[in-house]
Amino acid sequence: MGELELEDPPPREACGVFGVWAPGEDVAKLAYYGLYALQHRGQESAGIAVSDGSRIMVHKEMGLVAQVFDEPALTALRGHIAVGHCRYSTIGASVWANAQPTFRSTPTTSLALGHNGNLINTRELAALLGQAGQGSSGIPATSDTDVLTALFVSDRVQHSATGDPSLAPSGVEAAAAVVLPLAKGAYSLVFMDEQTLYAARDPHGFRPLVLGRLKGGWVVASETAALDIVGAAFVREIAPGELVCINGRGVRSRTFAAPRPSGCLFEYVYLARPDTTISGQGVHATRVAVGRRLAAEHPADADLVIPVPESGTPAAIGFAEASGIPFGQGLVKNPYVGRTFIQPSQTIRERGIKLKLNPLRDAIAGRRLVVVDDSIVRGNTQRALVAMLREAGAAEVHVRVASPPVTWPCFYGIDFATRAELIAGHLSPTEICASIGADSLGYVSLEGLTEASGLPASRLCRACFDGQYPVPVADDDRGKHVLDGLSVLPVVLSGSRVLVFVLVVSRGITVAGVRTDT
């Protein structure tokens, strides 16, 4: 739905993740630039964790990447492994305690973790932790990510991996191999202990995750665009059901679950950057192809094709190419205003539209317009947009949408509205057209969008369009506050007297080290 909204927040992605293992490099700055490239995936909070081989330092705060980090903060993060994260909350409140990377420590290891996605059995996983006892540490949180972090450092989970933790190649790796098959839903994870960088993707591969190569190291990121920014060469996608481990011994891979690919179709519509590649196909090219298909399926007699910037632009280009109608700019976007849809305050969102877009009156007055947007959620933004264009003198406004009607909510990492709030969940396209005040309305077909992606329907999740969820979701596991009211603490530590040093400094820096007295 473009990047603008009045009362209608468009699809909100859970977050972006970035990890780097690169001895001799300034990994904190690499992570910073990687997160900068992924800022579109989450703007509520940002964080970077760095390990120097013996301790992990975490710096995270609420806000944009550029607001959270400055030169002194990055200089303080020294090491050869880094994990970075930018967040929009789909599970757990938007508070500092739920900012990522999450962190947990035990007598033998520490762990920092970033998660893109949404688990649908979080309560079930939280129950595995039991009651926290003496020696537990960390900040209570209400996110699915915090539950995973606690499980990955749980001594009881590591025991269950091999019967003897000393036989496992890595305590964290062994625990992850046990926990990951139990986790249901969407998760693309980047995490680390003091020595090793890990990456894992759920068996369905709902959210993207890619592996890149630096001259002296490795990078894992949500999108290939982040690899480009830091100068890493794309190697391959992390496969669904795969756990990758990167350290001084090289790169190792293991399959923890049989792959059942169901990549998110909405990544092509809105979520991913246009300069990202998914499954070998450029997102920009896909969106242009969708626009061509849209012109064929829903032609219009008009004078000018204009996009809702920026995410509607590629499809508008394709529509103009296929229809022969000139492409032009009819809306000016203020590039210095952040993506207001990520900000959870409704008051901020309602003011955002006036700051973000303004019509080019000379370009649209007296003209019949085709306005191309990427999606419609509640319809409030389109209603305001159509009214704005008419006030600016447009003779006709024909709305074309580069996705099918969004009729079902997403439980795999996009914070869509409930079905009752989705305008296409209870109105037909004809009724929606009347509701938003357009002269005509056309959506690209689900078949057309699927074909443009270059992937068969069997390898895609299209649940927000057709209601066919690859992983069923129980009612109790729906909603971003599923853990509210539960005390989700780290783990039970037994067999040692543990002294955990945690120093919280200004601007979100946490330094942690562990001493064990047996």
Coordinates of C-alpha atoms in Angstrom, one line a residue:
M1 CA 0.0 0.0 0.0
G2 CA 2.8 2.4 -0.7
E3 CA 4.7 3.7 2.3
L4 CA 2.1 6.2 3.3
E5 CA -1.0 5.8 5.4
L6 CA -3.6 7.9 7.1
E7 CA -5.7 5.5 9.2
D8 CA -4.6 2.4 7.3
P9 CA -1.2 0.9 8.3
P10 CA 0.0 -1.2 5.3
P11 CA 1.6 -4.6 5.7
R12 CA 4.3 -4.4 8.4
E13 CA 7.2 -6.8 8.3
A14 CA 8.5 -8.3 11.5
C15 CA 12.2 -7.3 11.1
G16 CA 15.5 -7.6 9.4
V17 CA 18.5 -9.7 10.5
F18 CA 22.2 -9.5 9.7
G19 CA 25.1 -11.5 10.9
V20 CA 28.8 -11.4 10.1
W21 CA 31.9 -13.5 11.0
A22 CA 35.0 -11.7 9.8
P23 CA 38.2 -11.7 11.8
G24 CA 40.2 -8.5 11.3
E25 CA 37.2 -6.5 10.0
D26 CA 35.2 -3.9 11.9
V27 CA 32.2 -6.1 12.2
A28 CA 30.1 -3.6 14.2
K29 CA 30.2 -1.2 11.3
L30 CA 29.5 -3.9 8.8
A31 CA 26.4 -4.8 10.8
Y32 CA 25.4 -1.2 11.0
Y33 CA 25.5 -0.8 7.3
G34 CA 23.7 -4.1 6.8
L35 CA 20.9 -3.0 9.1
Y36 CA 20.8 0.3 7.3
A37 CA 20.0 -1.6 4.1
L38 CA 17.3 -3.5 6.0
Q39 CA 15.7 -0.6 7.7
H40 CA 12.5 -1.0 5.7
R41 CA 11.8 -4.3 7.4
G42 CA 11.5 -2.7 10.9
Q43 CA 11.8 0.7 12.5
E44 CA 10.7 0.3 16.1
S45 CA 14.1 -0.7 17.5
A46 CA 17.6 -1.7 16.4
G47 CA 20.5 -3.5 18.0
I48 CA 23.9 -5.0 17.4
A49 CA 25.7 -7.7 19.4
V50 CA 29.5 -8.3 19.0
S51 CA 31.7 -11.0 20.3
D52 CA 35.5 -10.8 20.7
G53 CA 35.8 -14.5 21.4
S54 CA 35.4 -14.3 25.2
R55 CA 32.5 -12.0 25.8
I56 CA 29.5 -10.6 24.1
M57 CA 28.6 -6.9 24.1
V58 CA 25.1 -5.8 23.1
H59 CA 23.9 -2.3 22.2
K60 CA 20.2 -1.9 21.4
E61 CA 17.6 0.9 21.7
M62 CA 14.2 2.0 20.5
G63 CA 14.4 3.9 17.2
L64 CA 16.0 3.8 13.7
V65 CA 19.4 2.4 13.1
A66 CA 20.9 5.9 12.6
Q67 CA 19.3 7.1 15.8
V68 CA 20.5 4.1 17.9
F69 CA 24.1 4.1 16.8
D70 CA 26.8 6.8 16.5
E71 CA 30.5 6.6 16.1
P72 CA 31.3 6.1 19.8
A73 CA 28.7 3.4 20.2
L74 CA 30.1 1.5 17.2
T75 CA 33.7 2.0 18.3
A76 CA 32.9 0.3 21.7
L77 CA 31.6 -2.8 19.9
R78 CA 34.9 -4.7 19.2
G79 CA 35.2 -8.3 18.0
H80 CA 35.1 -10.6 15.0
I81 CA 31.4 -11.8 15.1
A82 CA 28.3 -9.6 15.0
V83 CA 24.6 -10.1 15.0
G84 CA 22.3 -7.2 14.1
H85 CA 18.6 -6.7 14.1
C86 CA 15.9 -4.0 13.3
R87 CA 12.5 -4.8 14.6
Y88 CA 8.8 -4.3 14.1
S89 CA 6.8 -6.1 16.8
T90 CA 4.5 -8.9 15.6
I91 CA 4.8 -10.8 18.9
G92 CA 5.4 -8.9 22.1
A93 CA 5.0 -5.3 23.0
S94 CA 7.1 -2.5 21.4
V95 CA 9.3 -2.0 24.4
W96 CA 13.1 -2.0 25.0
A97 CA 13.0 -5.4 26.8
N98 CA 11.8 -6.9 23.5
A99 CA 14.3 -5.1 21.3
Q100 CA 16.8 -7.5 19.7
P101 CA 19.3 -9.1 19.6
T102 CA 18.1 -10.9 22.7
F103 CA 20.7 -12.0 25.1
R104 CA 21.1 -14.9 27.6
S105 CA 24.0 -16.3 29.6
T106 CA 24.8 -19.5 31.4
P107 CA 27.9 -20.9 33.2
T108 CA 29.3 -22.2 29.9
T109 CA 28.1 -19.8 27.2
S110 CA 26.4 -16.6 26.2
L111 CA 24.0 -16.2 23.3
A112 CA 22.7 -13.2 21.3
L113 CA 19.9 -13.8 18.8
G114 CA 17.9 -11.9 16.1
H115 CA 14.7 -13.3 14.7
N116 CA 12.7 -12.4 11.6
G117 CA 9.3 -14.1 11.6
N118 CA 6.6 -15.2 14.0
L119 CA 6.2 -18.4 15.9
I120 CA 2.8 -19.8 16.3
N121 CA 3.4 -22.2 19.3
T122 CA 5.2 -19.8 21.6
R123 CA 3.2 -20.8 24.7
E124 CA 4.1 -24.4 24.1
L125 CA 7.8 -23.6 23.8
A126 CA 7.7 -21.4 26.8
A127 CA 6.3 -24.3 28.9
L128 CA 9.5 -26.2 28.1
L129 CA 11.5 -23.7 30.2
G130 CA 9.7 -24.6 33.5
Q131 CA 10.3 -22.3 36.4
A132 CA 13.4 -20.2 36.6
G133 CA 15.4 -20.8 39.8
Q134 CA 18.6 -19.5 41.5
G135 CA 21.2 -18.3 39.1
S136 CA 18.8 -17.3 36.3
S137 CA 19.7 -14.0 34.6
G138 CA 18.4 -11.7 32.0
I139 CA 15.5 -9.4 31.4
P140 CA 12.0 -10.8 31.4
A141 CA 10.4 -10.3 28.0
T142 CA 7.2 -11.2 26.2
S143 CA 8.5 -12.1 22.7
D144 CA 8.8 -15.5 20.9
T145 CA 12.4 -14.6 20.2
D146 CA 13.2 -14.4 23.9
V147 CA 11.7 -17.9 24.4
L148 CA 14.0 -19.3 21.6
T149 CA 17.0 -17.6 23.1
A150 CA 16.4 -19.1 26.5
L151 CA 15.9 -22.6 25.0
F152 CA 19.1 -22.4 23.0
V153 CA 21.2 -22.0 26.2
S154 CA 19.1 -24.3 28.4
D155 CA 21.2 -27.1 29.9
R156 CA 18.2 -29.4 30.0
V157 CA 17.8 -29.0 26.2
Q158 CA 21.4 -29.7 25.6
H159 CA 21.2 -32.9 27.7
S160 CA 18.3 -34.1 25.6
A161 CA 20.4 -33.6 22.4
T162 CA 22.9 -36.3 23.0
G163 CA 22.4 -37.6 26.6
D164 CA 25.7 -36.0 27.4
P165 CA 26.4 -32.3 26.5
S166 CA 30.1 -33.0 26.3
L167 CA 29.6 -35.2 23.3
A168 CA 27.9 -32.4 21.3
P169 CA 30.0 -30.4 18.8
S170 CA 28.7 -27.2 20.4
G171 CA 26.3 -26.7 23.2
V172 CA 24.4 -24.1 21.4
E173 CA 24.4 -26.1 18.1
A174 CA 23.1 -29.2 19.9
A175 CA 20.4 -27.3 21.6
A176 CA 19.4 -25.6 18.4
A177 CA 19.2 -28.9 16.6
V178 CA 16.7 -30.1 19.2
V179 CA 14.6 -26.9 19.6
L180 CA 14.3 -25.8 16.0
P181 CA 12.2 -28.9 14.9
L182 CA 9.8 -28.1 17.8
A183 CA 9.3 -24.5 16.7
K184 CA 6.3 -23.9 14.5
G185 CA 5.7 -21.0 12.2
A186 CA 8.1 -18.6 10.6
Y187 CA 11.7 -18.0 11.7
S188 CA 14.8 -16.8 9.9
L189 CA 17.4 -16.6 12.7
V190 CA 20.9 -15.2 13.1
F191 CA 22.5 -15.9 16.4
M192 CA 25.9 -16.3 18.0
D193 CA 27.8 -17.5 21.0
E194 CA 31.3 -16.3 21.8
Q195 CA 33.0 -18.3 19.0
T196 CA 30.4 -19.2 16.3
L197 CA 27.9 -17.4 14.1
Y198 CA 24.7 -19.4 13.4
A199 CA 21.9 -19.1 10.9
A200 CA 18.7 -21.1 10.7
R201 CA 15.5 -21.0 8.6
D202 CA 12.2 -22.7 9.3
P203 CA 11.3 -25.8 7.1
H204 CA 8.8 -23.7 5.1
G205 CA 11.3 -20.9 4.4
F206 CA 8.5 -18.3 5.0
R207 CA 11.0 -15.4 5.4
P208 CA 14.1 -14.9 3.3
L209 CA 17.6 -15.5 4.5
V210 CA 20.8 -15.5 2.4
L211 CA 24.5 -16.3 2.8
G212 CA 27.2 -14.1 1.4
R213 CA 31.0 -14.2 1.2
L214 CA 33.5 -11.5 2.2
K215 CA 37.1 -11.6 1.3
G216 CA 37.9 -12.7 4.9
G217 CA 34.6 -13.8 6.2
W218 CA 31.0 -14.6 5.8
V219 CA 27.7 -12.7 6.0
V220 CA 24.1 -13.8 6.6
A221 CA 21.2 -11.4 5.9
S222 CA 17.5 -11.1 5.3
E223 CA 18.0 -9.8 1.8
T224 CA 20.7 -9.8 -0.9
A225 CA 20.6 -5.9 -0.9
A226 CA 22.3 -6.0 2.5
L227 CA 25.1 -8.1 1.0
D228 CA 25.6 -5.6 -1.7
I229 CA 25.9 -2.7 0.8
V230 CA 28.7 -4.4 2.7
G231 CA 30.5 -5.7 -0.4
A232 CA 29.7 -9.4 0.2
A233 CA 29.2 -11.7 -2.8
F234 CA 25.9 -13.7 -2.8
V235 CA 26.6 -17.4 -2.3
R236 CA 23.1 -18.9 -1.9
E237 CA 19.9 -18.8 0.1
I238 CA 19.9 -20.6 3.5
A239 CA 17.7 -23.6 2.7
P240 CA 14.4 -24.2 4.5
G241 CA 15.1 -26.5 7.4
E242 CA 18.8 -25.7 7.4
L243 CA 21.1 -24.7 10.3
V244 CA 24.5 -23.1 9.3
C245 CA 27.4 -22.7 11.6
I246 CA 30.3 -20.4 10.8
N247 CA 33.6 -20.2 12.8
G248 CA 37.3 -20.6 12.5
R249 CA 36.9 -24.2 11.2
G250 CA 34.8 -22.9 8.3
V251 CA 31.2 -23.2 7.3
R252 CA 29.1 -26.3 8.3
S253 CA 25.6 -27.1 7.5
R254 CA 23.0 -29.5 8.8
T255 CA 19.4 -30.2 8.0
F256 CA 17.2 -30.2 11.1
A257 CA 13.9 -30.8 9.3
A258 CA 12.7 -31.8 5.9
P259 CA 12.2 -28.8 3.7
R260 CA 8.6 -27.9 2.7
P261 CA 9.2 -24.6 0.8
S262 CA 6.4 -22.0 1.2
G263 CA 8.1 -18.7 0.6
C264 CA 6.0 -15.6 1.3
L265 CA 4.5 -14.3 -1.9
F266 CA 4.0 -10.9 -0.3
E267 CA 7.8 -10.3 -0.2
Y268 CA 7.4 -9.7 -4.0
V269 CA 4.5 -7.4 -3.5
Y270 CA 5.8 -5.0 -0.9
L271 CA 8.1 -6.3 1.8
A272 CA 11.5 -6.8 0.1
R273 CA 13.6 -4.0 -1.4
P274 CA 13.3 -3.7 -5.2
D275 CA 17.0 -4.3 -5.6
T276 CA 16.8 -7.6 -3.7
T277 CA 16.8 -11.0 -5.4
I278 CA 14.6 -13.9 -4.2
S279 CA 14.9 -17.4 -5.6
G280 CA 17.1 -16.1 -8.5
Q281 CA 14.6 -13.4 -9.6
G282 CA 14.9 -9.7 -9.0
V283 CA 12.1 -8.2 -7.0
H284 CA 12.0 -5.0 -9.2
A285 CA 11.6 -7.1 -12.4
T286 CA 8.9 -9.1 -10.7
R287 CA 6.9 -6.0 -9.8
V288 CA 7.2 -4.6 -13.3
A289 CA 5.9 -7.9 -14.7
V290 CA 3.0 -7.7 -12.2
G291 CA 2.2 -4.3 -13.6
R292 CA 2.1 -5.6 -17.2
R293 CA -0.2 -8.4 -16.1
L294 CA -2.4 -5.9 -14.3
A295 CA -2.7 -3.8 -17.4
A296 CA -3.8 -6.8 -19.4
E297 CA -6.3 -8.0 -16.8
H298 CA -7.7 -4.5 -16.0
P299 CA -7.2 -2.0 -18.8
A300 CA -8.2 1.6 -18.3
D301 CA -9.0 4.5 -20.6
A302 CA -6.8 7.2 -19.1
D303 CA -4.2 9.9 -19.8
L304 CA -1.5 9.2 -17.2
V305 CA -0.3 6.3 -15.0
I306 CA 1.1 7.4 -11.7
P307 CA 2.4 5.3 -8.8
V308 CA 1.9 5.6 -5.1
P309 CA 5.6 6.1 -4.2
E310 CA 7.7 4.2 -3.7
S311 CA 6.5 0.6 -3.6
G312 CA 3.9 1.2 -6.4
T313 CA 6.4 2.5 -8.9
P314 CA 7.7 -0.7 -10.5
A315 CA 4.2 -2.0 -11.1
A316 CA 3.1 1.5 -12.5
I317 CA 6.1 1.3 -14.9
G318 CA 4.9 -2.1 -16.1
F319 CA 1.3 -1.0 -16.4
A320 CA 2.4 2.0 -18.5
E321 CA 4.6 -0.1 -20.8
A322 CA 1.9 -2.6 -21.4
S323 CA -1.0 -0.2 -21.8
G324 CA 0.8 2.5 -23.8
I325 CA -0.4 5.2 -21.4
P326 CA 2.3 7.6 -20.4
F327 CA 4.0 7.1 -17.0
G328 CA 4.4 10.2 -14.8
Q329 CA 4.8 11.4 -11.3
G330 CA 1.6 12.7 -9.8
L331 CA 2.6 12.5 -6.1
V332 CA 5.7 14.0 -4.5
K333 CA 7.1 12.2 -1.5
N334 CA 9.1 13.9 1.2
P335 CA 12.2 11.7 1.4
Y336 CA 13.1 12.9 4.9
V337 CA 10.0 11.5 6.6
G338 CA 10.3 8.0 7.9
R339 CA 8.0 5.1 7.1
T340 CA 5.1 6.2 9.3
F341 CA 3.4 2.8 9.1
I342 CA 6.0 1.2 11.3
Q343 CA 5.4 3.7 14.1
P344 CA 2.6 2.2 16.3
S345 CA 1.1 5.4 17.5
Q346 CA -2.2 6.0 15.6
T347 CA -1.9 9.8 16.1
I348 CA 1.5 9.8 14.4
R349 CA 0.1 7.7 11.5
E350 CA -2.9 10.0 11.0
R351 CA -0.5 13.0 10.6
G352 CA 1.9 11.1 8.4
I353 CA 0.0 11.4 5.1
K354 CA 0.2 15.1 5.0
L355 CA 3.9 15.0 5.6
K356 CA 4.7 12.3 3.2
L357 CA 2.8 13.0 -0.1
N358 CA 1.5 16.0 -1.9
P359 CA -0.1 16.0 -5.4
L360 CA 1.5 17.6 -8.4
R361 CA -1.5 19.7 -9.4
D362 CA -0.2 20.9 -12.8
A363 CA 0.5 17.3 -13.8
I364 CA -2.9 15.8 -12.8
A365 CA -5.4 18.6 -13.2
G366 CA -8.0 17.7 -15.8
R367 CA -6.4 14.3 -16.5
R368 CA -7.8 10.8 -16.2
L369 CA -5.4 9.0 -13.9
V370 CA -4.5 5.3 -13.3
V371 CA -3.1 5.2 -9.8
V372 CA -1.1 2.1 -9.1
D373 CA -0.6 0.9 -5.5
D374 CA 0.9 -2.3 -4.2
S375 CA -1.9 -3.4 -1.9
I376 CA -5.1 -2.4 -0.1
V377 CA -5.5 -3.4 3.6
R378 CA -8.3 -1.4 5.2
G379 CA -8.9 1.0 2.4
N380 CA -8.7 4.2 4.4
T381 CA -5.5 5.3 2.7
Q382 CA -6.8 4.8 -0.8
R383 CA -10.0 6.7 0.2
A384 CA -7.9 9.7 1.4
L385 CA -5.7 9.5 -1.6
V386 CA -8.5 9.4 -4.1
A387 CA -10.1 12.4 -2.4
M388 CA -6.7 14.3 -2.5
L389 CA -6.3 13.7 -6.2
R390 CA -9.9 14.8 -7.0
E391 CA -9.3 18.0 -4.9
A392 CA -6.2 18.6 -7.0
G393 CA -8.3 18.5 -10.2
A394 CA -8.1 14.9 -11.5
A395 CA -10.9 14.2 -13.9
E396 CA -11.0 10.5 -13.2
V397 CA -9.2 8.2 -10.7
H398 CA -8.8 4.6 -11.7
V399 CA -7.1 2.5 -8.9
R400 CA -5.1 -0.5 -9.9
V401 CA -3.6 -2.8 -7.3
A402 CA -0.5 -5.0 -7.8
S403 CA -1.7 -7.7 -5.6
P404 CA -4.9 -9.7 -5.2
P405 CA -7.4 -8.7 -2.5
V406 CA -5.9 -9.3 1.0
T407 CA -8.7 -11.2 2.6
W408 CA -6.9 -13.1 5.4
P409 CA -4.5 -12.1 8.2
C410 CA -0.9 -13.3 8.3
F411 CA 0.5 -15.3 11.3
Y412 CA 4.0 -15.8 9.8
G413 CA 5.6 -12.5 10.4
I414 CA 3.5 -9.7 8.8
D415 CA 1.3 -7.7 11.1
F416 CA -1.8 -7.6 9.0
A417 CA -5.1 -6.6 10.5
T418 CA -7.6 -9.1 11.7
R419 CA -9.9 -10.4 9.0
A420 CA -12.7 -8.3 10.3
E421 CA -10.6 -5.2 9.7
L422 CA -9.5 -6.2 6.2
I423 CA -11.8 -4.4 3.7
A424 CA -11.6 -7.3 1.2
G425 CA -12.6 -9.7 3.9
H426 CA -16.2 -8.4 3.8
L427 CA -16.6 -6.3 0.7
S428 CA -16.4 -7.2 -3.0
P429 CA -14.1 -5.3 -5.4
T430 CA -17.1 -3.4 -6.7
E431 CA -18.1 -2.4 -3.1
I432 CA -14.5 -1.5 -2.3
C433 CA -14.4 0.7 -5.4
A434 CA -17.4 2.6 -4.2
S435 CA -16.1 2.8 -0.6
I436 CA -12.8 4.5 -1.7
G437 CA -14.5 6.7 -4.2
A438 CA -12.6 5.6 -7.3
D439 CA -14.0 5.5 -10.8
S440 CA -12.8 1.9 -11.2
L441 CA -10.8 -0.6 -9.3
G442 CA -8.8 -3.6 -10.5
Y443 CA -6.6 -6.1 -8.6
V444 CA -4.1 -8.4 -10.3
S445 CA -5.2 -12.0 -10.1
L446 CA -3.6 -14.5 -7.8
E447 CA -2.5 -16.5 -10.8
G448 CA -1.0 -13.5 -12.4
L449 CA 1.0 -12.5 -9.3
T450 CA 2.2 -16.1 -8.8
E451 CA 3.3 -16.4 -12.4
A452 CA 5.3 -13.2 -12.2
S453 CA 7.1 -14.5 -9.1
G454 CA 8.6 -17.3 -11.2
L455 CA 7.7 -19.9 -8.6
P456 CA 4.9 -22.5 -8.7
A457 CA 2.1 -22.0 -6.3
S458 CA 3.2 -25.2 -4.4
R459 CA 6.4 -23.4 -3.3
L460 CA 4.7 -20.3 -2.0
C461 CA 2.7 -19.1 1.0
R462 CA -0.4 -17.3 -0.4
A463 CA -2.4 -17.5 2.8
C464 CA -3.2 -13.7 3.0
F465 CA -4.9 -14.0 -0.4
D466 CA -6.5 -17.5 -0.3
G467 CA -6.7 -18.5 3.4
Q468 CA -4.7 -21.7 2.8
Y469 CA -2.2 -21.6 5.8
P470 CA 0.8 -24.0 5.4
V471 CA 0.9 -24.4 9.2
P472 CA -2.5 -24.3 11.0
V473 CA -2.7 -21.7 13.8
A474 CA -4.7 -22.2 17.0
D475 CA -6.8 -19.3 18.3
D476 CA -4.7 -19.1 21.5
D477 CA -1.5 -18.5 19.5
R478 CA -2.8 -15.6 17.5
G479 CA -1.9 -12.1 18.2
K480 CA 1.2 -10.2 19.1
H481 CA 0.6 -10.2 22.9
V482 CA 0.3 -14.0 23.2
L483 CA 2.9 -14.1 26.0
D484 CA 1.6 -11.1 28.0
G485 CA 0.9 -12.2 31.5
L486 CA 3.4 -15.0 31.4
S487 CA 6.8 -14.7 33.2
V488 CA 9.2 -15.9 30.5
L489 CA 12.5 -16.1 32.2
P490 CA 15.7 -17.7 30.9
V491 CA 16.6 -21.1 32.2
V492 CA 17.2 -23.2 35.2
L493 CA 20.9 -23.4 35.9
S494 CA 22.0 -26.2 38.2
G495 CA 25.2 -28.0 39.3
S496 CA 27.2 -24.8 39.7
R497 CA 27.3 -21.6 41.7
V498 CA 27.1 -19.0 39.0
L499 CA 28.1 -15.3 39.2
V500 CA 26.9 -13.4 36.2
F501 CA 28.1 -9.8 35.7
V502 CA 25.8 -7.6 33.8
L503 CA 26.6 -3.9 33.5
V504 CA 23.9 -1.7 31.8
V505 CA 25.5 1.5 30.6
S506 CA 23.8 4.5 29.0
R507 CA 22.2 4.2 25.6
G508 CA 21.5 0.5 25.8
I509 CA 25.0 -1.1 26.1
T510 CA 25.1 -4.3 28.0
V511 CA 28.4 -6.0 28.7
A512 CA 28.2 -9.6 30.0
G513 CA 30.8 -12.1 31.2
V514 CA 30.4 -15.3 33.2
R515 CA 32.5 -16.8 36.0
T516 CA 31.6 -20.3 37.2
D517 CA 32.5 -21.6 40.7
T518 CA 32.1 -25.4 40.9

